[in-house]
Coordinates of C-alpha atoms in Angstrom, one line a residue:
Chain A
M123 CA -80.6 -79.9 -24.5
N124 CA -78.2 -81.3 -22.0
K125 CA -79.5 -81.5 -18.5
N126 CA -76.4 -79.6 -17.1
I127 CA -76.8 -77.0 -19.6
E128 CA -80.3 -76.9 -18.8
R129 CA -80.3 -76.6 -15.5
L130 CA -77.4 -73.3 -16.1
Y131 CA -80.4 -71.7 -18.6
N132 CA -83.1 -71.9 -15.6
G133 CA -81.3 -70.6 -12.7
I134 CA -80.1 -67.7 -14.8
I135 CA -82.7 -67.5 -17.1
K136 CA -86.2 -69.1 -16.1
E137 CA -86.0 -69.8 -12.4
N138 CA -84.0 -66.7 -11.7
P139 CA -83.5 -66.6 -7.9
T140 CA -84.0 -62.6 -7.7
F141 CA -85.8 -61.0 -10.6
V142 CA -88.3 -64.9 -11.0
L143 CA -89.0 -66.5 -7.3
M144 CA -88.4 -62.9 -5.4
L145 CA -85.9 -65.1 -3.0
G146 CA -83.2 -64.3 -0.4
M147 CA -84.4 -60.8 -0.5
C148 CA -82.9 -59.1 2.5
P149 CA -78.9 -59.9 0.7
T150 CA -80.7 -58.1 -2.3
L151 CA -81.9 -55.5 -0.3
A152 CA -79.2 -54.7 2.1
V153 CA -75.7 -55.0 0.2
T154 CA -76.5 -54.3 -3.2
V155 CA -74.9 -50.5 -2.5
S156 CA -72.3 -51.2 -4.9
A157 CA -71.5 -53.7 -7.7
T158 CA -68.6 -54.4 -6.7
N159 CA -70.2 -55.0 -3.3
G160 CA -73.1 -57.6 -5.7
L161 CA -70.6 -59.9 -7.4
G162 CA -69.1 -60.4 -4.0
M163 CA -72.6 -61.5 -2.1
G164 CA -73.3 -63.1 -5.0
L165 CA -70.2 -65.4 -6.0
S166 CA -69.7 -66.1 -2.4
T167 CA -73.5 -68.1 -2.4
T168 CA -72.8 -69.1 -5.5
A169 CA -69.4 -71.1 -3.4
V170 CA -71.8 -71.7 -0.9
L171 CA -75.1 -73.7 -3.3
V172 CA -72.4 -75.7 -5.6
V173 CA -70.7 -77.6 -2.2
S174 CA -73.7 -77.7 -0.2
N175 CA -75.6 -78.8 -3.1
A176 CA -73.3 -81.4 -4.0
L177 CA -73.2 -82.2 -0.7
I178 CA -76.6 -82.6 0.0
S179 CA -77.0 -84.6 -3.4
L180 CA -74.6 -87.4 -2.1
L181 CA -76.0 -87.1 1.2
R182 CA -79.6 -87.9 0.9
K183 CA -80.0 -91.4 0.7
I184 CA -78.5 -91.2 4.2
I185 CA -80.2 -88.4 5.4
P186 CA -83.3 -89.5 7.2
D187 CA -86.3 -87.5 5.8
K188 CA -88.6 -86.3 9.4
V189 CA -84.2 -84.6 10.3
R190 CA -83.4 -83.6 6.6
I191 CA -83.7 -79.8 8.2
P192 CA -81.5 -79.8 10.5
A193 CA -79.1 -81.8 8.8
F194 CA -79.0 -79.5 6.0
I195 CA -78.8 -76.3 8.0
V196 CA -75.2 -78.0 9.4
I197 CA -74.2 -78.5 6.0
V198 CA -74.5 -75.5 4.9
A199 CA -73.5 -73.6 7.7
S200 CA -70.0 -75.6 7.9
V201 CA -70.5 -74.4 4.2
V202 CA -70.5 -70.7 4.9
T203 CA -68.0 -71.1 7.8
V204 CA -65.5 -72.2 5.6
V205 CA -66.3 -69.6 2.8
Q206 CA -66.5 -67.0 5.5
L207 CA -62.9 -68.1 6.5
L208 CA -61.9 -68.0 3.2
L209 CA -63.2 -64.5 2.3
Q210 CA -61.2 -62.7 5.5
A211 CA -57.8 -64.2 4.6
Y212 CA -57.8 -63.5 0.9
V213 CA -60.3 -60.7 0.2
P214 CA -60.7 -58.6 3.8
A215 CA -61.9 -55.5 1.5
V216 CA -65.0 -57.4 0.3
Y217 CA -64.9 -59.2 3.8
D218 CA -65.3 -56.0 5.5
A219 CA -67.6 -54.8 2.7
L220 CA -70.2 -57.3 3.5
G221 CA -70.1 -57.7 7.0
I222 CA -73.0 -59.6 8.9
Y223 CA -74.0 -60.8 6.1
I224 CA -72.0 -63.2 5.0
P225 CA -72.9 -65.7 7.9
L226 CA -76.1 -64.3 7.4
I227 CA -76.1 -66.9 3.7
V228 CA -76.7 -70.2 5.9
V229 CA -80.4 -69.0 6.5
N230 CA -80.2 -67.2 2.7
C231 CA -83.9 -69.4 1.4
I232 CA -81.7 -69.7 -1.4
I233 CA -79.1 -72.1 -0.6
L234 CA -82.3 -74.3 1.6
G235 CA -84.8 -74.0 -1.5
R236 CA -82.4 -75.6 -3.2
A237 CA -81.3 -77.8 -1.0
E238 CA -85.2 -79.0 -0.7
S239 CA -86.2 -78.6 -3.9
Y240 CA -83.5 -80.2 -6.5
A241 CA -80.5 -81.4 -4.2
S242 CA -82.5 -83.7 -1.8
K243 CA -83.7 -85.4 -5.5
N244 CA -81.4 -85.7 -8.0
G245 CA -77.5 -87.0 -7.9
I246 CA -74.4 -85.3 -7.5
V247 CA -73.6 -83.9 -11.1
E248 CA -77.0 -81.8 -11.8
S249 CA -76.8 -80.7 -8.2
A250 CA -73.7 -78.8 -8.6
F251 CA -74.5 -77.4 -12.1
D252 CA -78.0 -76.5 -10.2
G253 CA -75.8 -74.6 -7.7
I254 CA -73.9 -73.2 -10.6
G255 CA -77.2 -71.8 -11.8
M256 CA -78.8 -70.3 -8.9
G257 CA -75.9 -68.7 -7.8
L258 CA -74.5 -67.0 -11.5
G259 CA -78.5 -65.8 -11.4
F260 CA -78.0 -65.0 -8.1
T261 CA -74.7 -62.9 -8.8
I262 CA -76.2 -61.1 -12.2
A263 CA -78.9 -59.9 -10.0
L264 CA -77.2 -58.5 -7.4
T265 CA -74.7 -57.1 -9.7
C266 CA -77.2 -55.7 -12.0
I267 CA -78.8 -54.1 -8.9
G268 CA -75.3 -53.2 -7.1
F269 CA -74.6 -51.8 -10.7
V270 CA -78.2 -49.1 -11.2
R271 CA -77.4 -48.1 -7.7
E272 CA -74.0 -47.7 -7.8
L273 CA -74.3 -45.4 -11.4
L274 CA -77.3 -43.3 -9.9
G275 CA -76.8 -42.8 -6.4
A276 CA -72.8 -42.8 -6.2
G277 CA -71.8 -41.9 -9.9
S278 CA -68.9 -44.7 -9.7
V279 CA -69.0 -47.8 -12.4
F280 CA -67.3 -50.2 -10.1
G281 CA -65.6 -48.0 -7.7
R282 CA -64.5 -45.8 -10.3
V283 CA -66.1 -42.0 -9.9
I284 CA -67.5 -40.9 -13.9
I285 CA -70.4 -38.5 -13.0
P286 CA -69.8 -35.5 -10.9
E287 CA -71.3 -35.3 -7.4
D288 CA -74.0 -32.2 -7.6
F289 CA -75.4 -35.4 -10.4
H290 CA -76.1 -38.3 -7.1
I291 CA -79.2 -39.1 -6.9
S292 CA -77.7 -40.4 -3.6
I293 CA -81.4 -41.7 -1.9
L294 CA -80.6 -45.3 -4.5
V295 CA -77.2 -46.3 -2.3
M296 CA -79.9 -45.7 1.0
A297 CA -81.8 -48.1 2.0
P298 CA -85.7 -47.2 0.0
G299 CA -82.9 -47.2 -3.4
A300 CA -82.8 -50.8 -2.8
F301 CA -86.5 -51.0 -3.4
F302 CA -86.0 -48.7 -6.3
V303 CA -84.1 -49.9 -8.7
L304 CA -85.5 -54.1 -7.7
A305 CA -88.7 -53.2 -8.5
C306 CA -87.8 -51.6 -11.8
L307 CA -85.3 -54.2 -12.8
T308 CA -87.9 -56.9 -12.2
A309 CA -90.7 -54.3 -13.8
L310 CA -88.4 -54.6 -17.0
Q311 CA -87.6 -58.1 -16.5
N312 CA -91.8 -58.8 -16.8
K313 CA -91.9 -56.5 -19.8
F314 CA -89.9 -57.4 -21.8
K315 CA -91.3 -60.8 -21.4
M316 CA -87.9 -62.7 -21.3
P317 CA -88.9 -66.5 -20.6
S318 CA -88.7 -67.6 -17.5
A319 CA -91.2 -69.9 -14.9
T320 CA -93.8 -66.8 -14.5
N321 CA -94.0 -65.4 -18.0
V322 CA -95.0 -69.4 -20.4
A323 CA -97.2 -68.8 -22.6
G324 CA -100.7 -68.6 -21.3
G325 CA -99.2 -69.4 -18.2
S326 CA -101.0 -66.2 -16.1
S327 CA -103.9 -68.1 -16.1
I328 CA -102.6 -70.7 -13.8
V329 CA -101.3 -69.4 -10.1
C330 CA -97.9 -71.4 -10.6
G331 CA -96.8 -70.3 -14.3
G332 CA -97.2 -74.1 -15.7
N333 CA -94.1 -74.8 -15.4
C334 CA -94.4 -78.7 -14.3
T335 CA -90.8 -79.8 -14.3
S336 CA -89.7 -78.1 -11.3
C337 CA -93.0 -80.0 -9.8
S338 CA -92.6 -83.4 -11.0
E339 CA -92.2 -86.0 -7.4
T340 CA -93.8 -83.4 -5.1
V341 CA -97.1 -82.7 -3.6
C342 CA -98.4 -80.8 -6.1
A343 CA -98.3 -82.9 -9.3
E344 CA -99.5 -85.6 -7.9
N345 CA -102.2 -82.8 -7.1
H346 CA -102.9 -81.9 -11.0
K347 CA -103.3 -85.5 -11.4
K348 CA -106.0 -86.4 -8.7
I349 CA -107.7 -83.6 -11.0
A350 CA -106.7 -84.2 -14.2
A351 CA -108.3 -88.0 -13.7
A352 CA -111.2 -86.0 -11.5
K353 CA -112.0 -84.3 -14.4
A354 CA -111.6 -87.0 -16.4
E355 CA -114.0 -88.8 -14.8
E356 CA -116.9 -86.0 -14.5
A357 CA -116.6 -85.7 -18.1
K358 CA -117.2 -89.6 -18.7
K359 CA -120.2 -89.1 -16.2
A360 CA -121.4 -86.1 -18.1
A361 CA -121.2 -87.5 -21.2
A362 CA -123.1 -90.5 -20.0
E363 CA -125.5 -88.4 -19.1
K364 CA -126.0 -86.4 -21.5
A365 CA -125.9 -90.1 -23.6
A366 CA -129.1 -90.9 -21.2
K367 CA -130.2 -87.0 -21.9
A368 CA -130.0 -87.8 -25.5
E369 CA -131.9 -91.5 -25.6
A370 CA -134.7 -89.8 -23.2
A371 CA -135.2 -87.6 -25.6
K372 CA -135.4 -89.8 -28.8
A373 CA -137.4 -92.2 -26.4
K374 CA -140.3 -89.3 -25.6
K375 CA -139.8 -88.1 -29.4
A376 CA -140.6 -91.8 -30.5
A377 CA -143.4 -92.2 -28.4
E378 CA -144.9 -89.1 -29.3
A379 CA -144.4 -90.0 -33.3
A380 CA -146.9 -92.7 -31.8
A381 CA -149.2 -91.1 -30.1
A382 CA -149.2 -88.8 -33.0
E383 CA -149.9 -91.6 -34.9
T384 CA -152.5 -93.2 -33.0
K385 CA -154.4 -89.8 -32.4
P386 CA -156.0 -89.6 -36.1
D387 CA -156.6 -93.6 -36.0
G388 CA -158.2 -91.8 -32.7
N389 CA -160.6 -89.3 -34.1
E390 CA -161.5 -92.0 -36.8
Chain B
M147 CA -122.1 -49.9 -15.5
N148 CA -124.1 -47.2 -15.4
K149 CA -127.2 -48.9 -14.6
L150 CA -125.2 -51.1 -12.4
L151 CA -124.7 -47.2 -10.1
N152 CA -128.2 -46.4 -10.2
V153 CA -129.5 -48.0 -7.8
S154 CA -132.1 -45.2 -5.4
T155 CA -135.3 -44.3 -6.9
S156 CA -135.1 -40.8 -8.4
P157 CA -135.1 -38.5 -7.8
H158 CA -131.5 -38.3 -8.7
V159 CA -129.0 -34.5 -7.7
R160 CA -126.9 -34.1 -9.9
S161 CA -123.3 -33.0 -8.9
S162 CA -121.7 -30.8 -11.5
A163 CA -118.8 -31.5 -9.8
S164 CA -116.1 -33.7 -12.1
T165 CA -112.4 -34.0 -11.5
S166 CA -110.7 -31.7 -13.7
S167 CA -113.6 -29.3 -12.2
I168 CA -112.1 -29.5 -8.6
M169 CA -108.7 -30.0 -10.2
C170 CA -109.4 -26.4 -11.7
D171 CA -110.4 -25.0 -8.4
V172 CA -107.3 -25.9 -6.1
L173 CA -105.3 -25.2 -9.8
I174 CA -107.0 -21.3 -9.3
A175 CA -106.5 -21.1 -4.9
M176 CA -102.8 -22.2 -5.8
A177 CA -102.5 -19.0 -7.9
P178 CA -102.4 -15.8 -5.1
A179 CA -99.1 -18.2 -3.3
A180 CA -97.5 -19.2 -7.2
L181 CA -98.3 -15.5 -8.6
F182 CA -96.6 -14.3 -5.1
G183 CA -93.4 -16.9 -5.1
I184 CA -93.1 -15.3 -9.3
Y185 CA -93.1 -11.7 -6.8
Q186 CA -90.8 -12.6 -4.6
F187 CA -87.9 -14.5 -5.7
G188 CA -87.9 -13.4 -9.8
F189 CA -88.5 -15.0 -13.0
R190 CA -86.2 -18.0 -12.0
A191 CA -89.2 -19.2 -9.5
F192 CA -92.2 -19.0 -12.8
L193 CA -89.2 -21.3 -14.8
I194 CA -89.0 -23.9 -12.3
I195 CA -93.0 -23.6 -11.5
V196 CA -93.3 -24.0 -15.6
I197 CA -90.8 -27.6 -15.7
C198 CA -92.4 -29.1 -12.7
V199 CA -95.7 -28.9 -14.8
A200 CA -94.9 -29.6 -17.7
T201 CA -92.9 -32.2 -16.7
A202 CA -95.8 -33.8 -14.1
M203 CA -98.0 -33.7 -17.5
L204 CA -95.1 -34.2 -20.4
T205 CA -94.5 -37.9 -18.1
E206 CA -98.4 -38.8 -17.4
Y207 CA -99.4 -39.0 -21.3
I208 CA -95.6 -40.5 -22.4
Y209 CA -96.8 -42.8 -19.8
E210 CA -100.3 -43.6 -20.5
K211 CA -99.0 -44.0 -24.2
A212 CA -97.1 -46.4 -23.3
M213 CA -98.7 -48.3 -21.8
K214 CA -101.6 -47.8 -24.0
K215 CA -103.6 -46.3 -21.2
P216 CA -106.7 -43.3 -21.6
I217 CA -104.8 -40.4 -21.9
T218 CA -105.7 -38.5 -18.7
I219 CA -103.2 -35.7 -18.6
M220 CA -106.7 -33.2 -19.0
D221 CA -108.3 -33.5 -15.3
Y222 CA -105.3 -31.8 -14.5
S223 CA -104.2 -34.2 -11.6
A224 CA -101.0 -34.0 -13.3
A225 CA -101.0 -29.9 -13.1
V226 CA -101.5 -30.2 -9.3
T227 CA -98.9 -32.8 -8.6
G228 CA -96.8 -30.3 -10.3
L229 CA -97.4 -26.9 -9.2
I230 CA -97.8 -28.3 -6.0
L231 CA -93.8 -29.8 -5.8
A232 CA -92.4 -26.8 -8.1
L233 CA -94.2 -24.6 -5.1
N234 CA -92.2 -27.3 -2.0
M235 CA -88.8 -26.1 -4.3
P236 CA -86.7 -23.4 -3.3
A237 CA -86.2 -21.1 -5.5
Y238 CA -82.1 -20.9 -6.4
I239 CA -82.0 -24.9 -7.3
D240 CA -80.8 -26.3 -10.4
L241 CA -84.0 -27.0 -13.0
W242 CA -83.6 -30.0 -13.6
I243 CA -84.1 -31.1 -9.9
P244 CA -87.9 -30.0 -10.0
A245 CA -87.7 -31.8 -13.5
L246 CA -86.8 -35.4 -11.9
G247 CA -88.5 -35.0 -8.5
S248 CA -91.5 -34.7 -11.2
V249 CA -90.8 -37.6 -12.8
F250 CA -90.5 -39.3 -9.4
A251 CA -94.2 -37.9 -8.4
I252 CA -95.5 -38.8 -11.5
L253 CA -94.1 -42.5 -12.9
I254 CA -93.6 -44.1 -9.2
V255 CA -95.5 -43.2 -7.5
K256 CA -99.1 -41.6 -9.0
Q257 CA -98.9 -44.3 -12.1
L258 CA -96.8 -47.0 -11.3
Y259 CA -99.6 -47.2 -8.1
G260 CA -102.4 -47.4 -11.2
G261 CA -102.8 -43.6 -11.6
L262 CA -105.2 -41.0 -10.0
G263 CA -106.9 -42.2 -6.9
Q264 CA -105.4 -45.3 -6.2
N265 CA -101.5 -43.7 -4.6
F266 CA -101.3 -44.7 -1.5
M267 CA -99.2 -41.1 -0.9
N268 CA -99.5 -37.1 -2.3
P269 CA -97.4 -37.4 -5.1
A270 CA -96.0 -34.1 -4.9
L271 CA -94.6 -34.8 -1.2
A272 CA -93.0 -38.1 -1.5
G273 CA -91.7 -36.1 -5.0
R274 CA -90.3 -33.8 -2.4
C275 CA -89.1 -35.8 -0.2
F276 CA -87.1 -38.0 -2.8
L277 CA -85.3 -34.9 -3.8
L278 CA -84.9 -33.8 0.2
I279 CA -82.7 -36.7 0.6
S280 CA -81.2 -37.4 -2.1
F281 CA -80.3 -33.4 -2.5
A282 CA -80.3 -32.3 0.8
G283 CA -78.0 -29.8 1.1
K284 CA -79.3 -27.8 -2.0
M285 CA -83.5 -28.9 -0.8
T286 CA -82.8 -26.5 1.6
Q287 CA -80.7 -23.6 0.1
F288 CA -83.0 -20.3 0.6
F289 CA -80.1 -17.7 -0.8
P290 CA -78.3 -17.5 -3.8
D291 CA -75.2 -18.4 -4.1
G292 CA -73.1 -17.1 -1.6
V293 CA -75.6 -16.0 1.2
T294 CA -76.0 -17.8 4.1
G295 CA -79.2 -17.1 6.7
A296 CA -81.8 -18.6 8.3
T297 CA -85.4 -19.6 7.3
P298 CA -87.7 -18.1 10.0
L299 CA -88.6 -21.6 11.4
A300 CA -84.5 -22.3 11.9
A301 CA -84.1 -18.9 13.3
L302 CA -87.1 -19.7 15.6
K303 CA -85.2 -23.2 16.6
A304 CA -81.9 -21.4 17.2
G305 CA -83.5 -19.1 20.3
E306 CA -83.2 -15.7 17.8
S307 CA -86.8 -13.6 17.4
V308 CA -88.9 -13.4 14.4
N309 CA -90.8 -10.9 12.6
L310 CA -94.4 -11.9 12.9
L311 CA -95.5 -9.5 10.0
D312 CA -93.0 -10.3 7.4
M313 CA -93.9 -14.1 8.1
F314 CA -97.7 -13.8 7.4
I315 CA -96.6 -10.9 4.0
G316 CA -93.9 -14.2 2.8
T317 CA -90.8 -11.5 2.9
I318 CA -89.2 -14.4 4.3
P319 CA -86.6 -16.7 2.9
G320 CA -88.4 -20.2 2.5
T321 CA -89.5 -22.7 -1.0
I322 CA -91.8 -20.9 -3.4
G323 CA -95.0 -21.2 -2.4
E324 CA -95.2 -21.6 1.3
T325 CA -94.2 -18.2 2.6
S326 CA -97.0 -15.7 2.4
V327 CA -99.3 -16.7 5.2
I328 CA -102.2 -14.3 3.7
A329 CA -101.7 -15.6 -0.4
L330 CA -102.5 -18.6 0.5
L331 CA -105.4 -17.9 3.1
I332 CA -106.8 -16.4 0.5
G333 CA -106.2 -19.6 -1.6
A334 CA -107.8 -21.8 0.6
A335 CA -110.9 -19.5 1.3
Y336 CA -111.3 -19.8 -1.9
M337 CA -111.8 -23.7 -1.9
L338 CA -113.9 -23.4 1.4
A339 CA -116.2 -21.5 0.0
K340 CA -116.4 -23.4 -3.3
K341 CA -116.7 -26.3 -0.9
V342 CA -113.9 -28.2 -2.1
I343 CA -112.2 -28.8 1.0
N344 CA -113.7 -28.6 4.2
W345 CA -112.5 -27.5 7.2
K346 CA -111.7 -30.5 9.4
I347 CA -108.5 -31.9 8.7
P348 CA -106.3 -28.1 8.3
F349 CA -108.1 -26.3 11.4
T350 CA -107.6 -29.7 13.7
Y351 CA -104.0 -29.7 12.0
I352 CA -103.2 -26.1 13.0
A353 CA -104.1 -26.1 15.5
T354 CA -103.0 -29.0 17.2
V355 CA -99.3 -27.9 16.1
A356 CA -100.7 -24.9 18.5
V357 CA -101.6 -26.5 21.3
F358 CA -99.0 -28.5 20.8
A359 CA -96.1 -25.5 20.9
L360 CA -97.7 -23.9 23.7
I361 CA -97.5 -27.4 25.8
F362 CA -94.0 -28.2 24.5
G363 CA -92.4 -25.4 23.0
G364 CA -90.6 -24.6 26.0
H365 CA -91.8 -20.8 26.2
G366 CA -94.2 -21.2 28.3
F367 CA -97.7 -18.5 27.3
D368 CA -95.7 -17.1 24.4
M369 CA -98.2 -16.4 21.6
T370 CA -95.6 -14.5 19.3
Y371 CA -94.2 -18.2 19.4
V372 CA -97.2 -20.0 18.9
A373 CA -97.8 -17.8 15.8
A374 CA -94.4 -18.1 14.2
Q375 CA -95.0 -21.8 14.3
I376 CA -98.1 -21.6 12.5
C377 CA -97.7 -19.3 10.0
G378 CA -93.2 -20.0 9.8
G379 CA -92.5 -23.4 6.8
G380 CA -95.4 -25.3 5.2
L381 CA -97.9 -25.6 8.1
I382 CA -99.9 -24.0 6.3
F383 CA -99.5 -24.3 2.4
G384 CA -99.5 -28.3 4.0
A385 CA -102.5 -28.1 5.9
F386 CA -105.0 -26.5 3.3
F387 CA -103.4 -28.0 0.4
M388 CA -101.6 -31.4 0.4
A389 CA -102.8 -33.0 3.7
T390 CA -106.8 -32.7 2.0
D391 CA -105.6 -34.7 -0.8
Y392 CA -108.8 -36.9 -2.2
V393 CA -106.9 -39.6 -1.8
T394 CA -104.4 -39.1 0.7
S395 CA -107.1 -38.3 2.9
P396 CA -109.6 -40.2 4.9
I397 CA -113.1 -40.0 4.0
T398 CA -115.3 -40.8 7.4
P399 CA -115.6 -37.6 8.7
N400 CA -114.0 -38.8 12.5
G401 CA -111.2 -39.8 10.8
Q402 CA -110.9 -36.7 8.7
I403 CA -110.2 -35.2 12.9
I404 CA -108.1 -37.9 14.1
Y405 CA -106.4 -37.0 10.5
G406 CA -105.2 -34.2 12.0
V407 CA -104.7 -33.8 15.1
C408 CA -102.3 -36.6 14.3
L409 CA -101.0 -34.6 11.7
G410 CA -100.5 -31.5 14.5
L411 CA -98.7 -34.0 16.7
L412 CA -96.6 -35.0 14.0
T413 CA -95.5 -32.7 12.9
G414 CA -95.2 -30.6 16.7
I415 CA -92.2 -33.4 17.2
F416 CA -90.6 -33.4 14.2
R417 CA -90.0 -29.9 14.4
I418 CA -89.8 -29.5 18.3
F419 CA -87.7 -32.3 19.2
G420 CA -86.1 -33.5 15.8
P421 CA -82.8 -32.2 14.0
S422 CA -85.0 -30.4 11.6
A423 CA -86.8 -26.6 11.8
E424 CA -89.5 -28.4 9.1
G425 CA -91.4 -31.7 9.8
V426 CA -94.6 -31.1 7.4
S427 CA -93.6 -32.9 4.7
Y428 CA -92.6 -36.2 6.5
A429 CA -96.0 -36.0 8.6
I430 CA -98.0 -35.2 6.1
I431 CA -96.5 -38.4 4.1
F432 CA -96.5 -40.4 7.0
C433 CA -99.6 -39.8 8.6
N434 CA -100.9 -40.4 4.8
L435 CA -99.9 -44.2 5.6
L436 CA -102.4 -44.1 8.3
V437 CA -105.3 -43.1 6.6
P438 CA -106.6 -46.6 5.4
L439 CA -106.3 -47.4 9.6
I440 CA -107.8 -44.5 10.5
E441 CA -110.4 -45.5 7.6
K442 CA -111.3 -48.7 9.1
V443 CA -111.9 -47.7 13.0
T444 CA -113.7 -44.5 12.2
M445 CA -116.5 -46.5 9.7
P446 CA -120.4 -45.0 10.5
T447 CA -122.8 -46.4 11.3
P448 CA -125.8 -46.7 8.8
F449 CA -128.8 -45.0 10.2
G450 CA -130.9 -47.6 12.0
R451 CA -128.6 -50.1 12.6
E452 CA -126.8 -50.4 15.6
A453 CA -123.6 -49.1 16.9
K454 CA -121.0 -52.2 17.1
K455 CA -120.3 -53.0 20.6

């Protein structure tokens, strides 16, 4: 598969930031009272993610390792400010609905997470595609949650009322509803075994899910190698010991046989 | 498994009590209140009870079938949940609302947390609060369409006088099962006699509410007011049937007393200082969350072991 397309697939399905990585829970729970809000929040985050990933990837060789987190935050915050001003200018309705959660994109852990784990180690184009993939995954998840909450809680789809008011389950547009819907959708995603980082076949026996590509060049992978080497060493040792034991047993048997052979001799 | 558990020396005292026999006792104990509800509110109350119980059992059956787990509807715990929920419903509500509450109680609160014994909150009450928040207007509509009036507790809160005898017998507006104090007390006496529950939680709960109403009620030493607070709303029903739920109440003796006092304090605060006239449901589900903490601090010291200083 083309590497860029692989990045998109990874972000949207395999490592979906909401349903699989469980990142960025604060905006996920807070703004998804309607599908429109979810879509707006998701797309704003996508825009920030793409630009910040590209910029960080561009600057990855200049930023000193020791101060990388502050440097990332400065870049992300600048991008968020730009997005915030653009939203305020062109889509004031979405701006008003999302409120404080737009400036809070700065501290959204998806963005810092992708900067730290992907953009600071990979080229610009892949990083940008990683941003698009992750952003779209986030957007889809938020829109789904918002859609369900809006439909059952307020009886409307993208603002158009289709269920009469008598049948609105209004707890779903309140805070507890966000948890119910998120949990149910995540459970469904797990139940139908959509291929994801946490759903690799046989992956349940490994804590990380056995997805080693996302761990390349990290401490995990190094440890993995060390453990494998230690295991090999141990296996070698055990094999040697076994061989030695077998040798000893053989020698003993031979000695016994010799003794048995000599015994009759002795009786004679 | 049996070998693992039988570690004490013989002879063993065996109890014939099982989950289903206890749940059956609870069902029998709620029967007077349910029958009185049907007598007072008519066929509709009966319909709501049937719908709640049937939906609760059906939900449990379908979930366990779908998840390939052992079917546990024959231990009657789902029936108890359904019946408690039904008795917490106003009689004039749309019939699909109790059904939705039953599904929520069994599916989300009970089964998703692992079934009977694993739920951290009383399923029936969580179902009721879910409905109360979602359909606030309909859930507090205690009269047929077009008729307005107040429950005794609401009247009490507004400073009006109430008829204590009516409250005791149960000819007052309210949910299906909570109105008749005498029917509830008959059921409670049955459970106490059968040792299904002990006195600690209900009595400390009711006593705390009484003391709280006496001190903070603003009516001085007025016993009528205190008695009305005790007989009104869901206090008796909650204290004997919902607060004593095995899964969501402490098992340590001291813990049960602390739990009862916490329930009483919260109920008093909700009723007297809160905007609503009633607070039993919220007090109980809130205290359900405190149960692990209460059990942790009231762990009894085994015989022969020195108490921790």
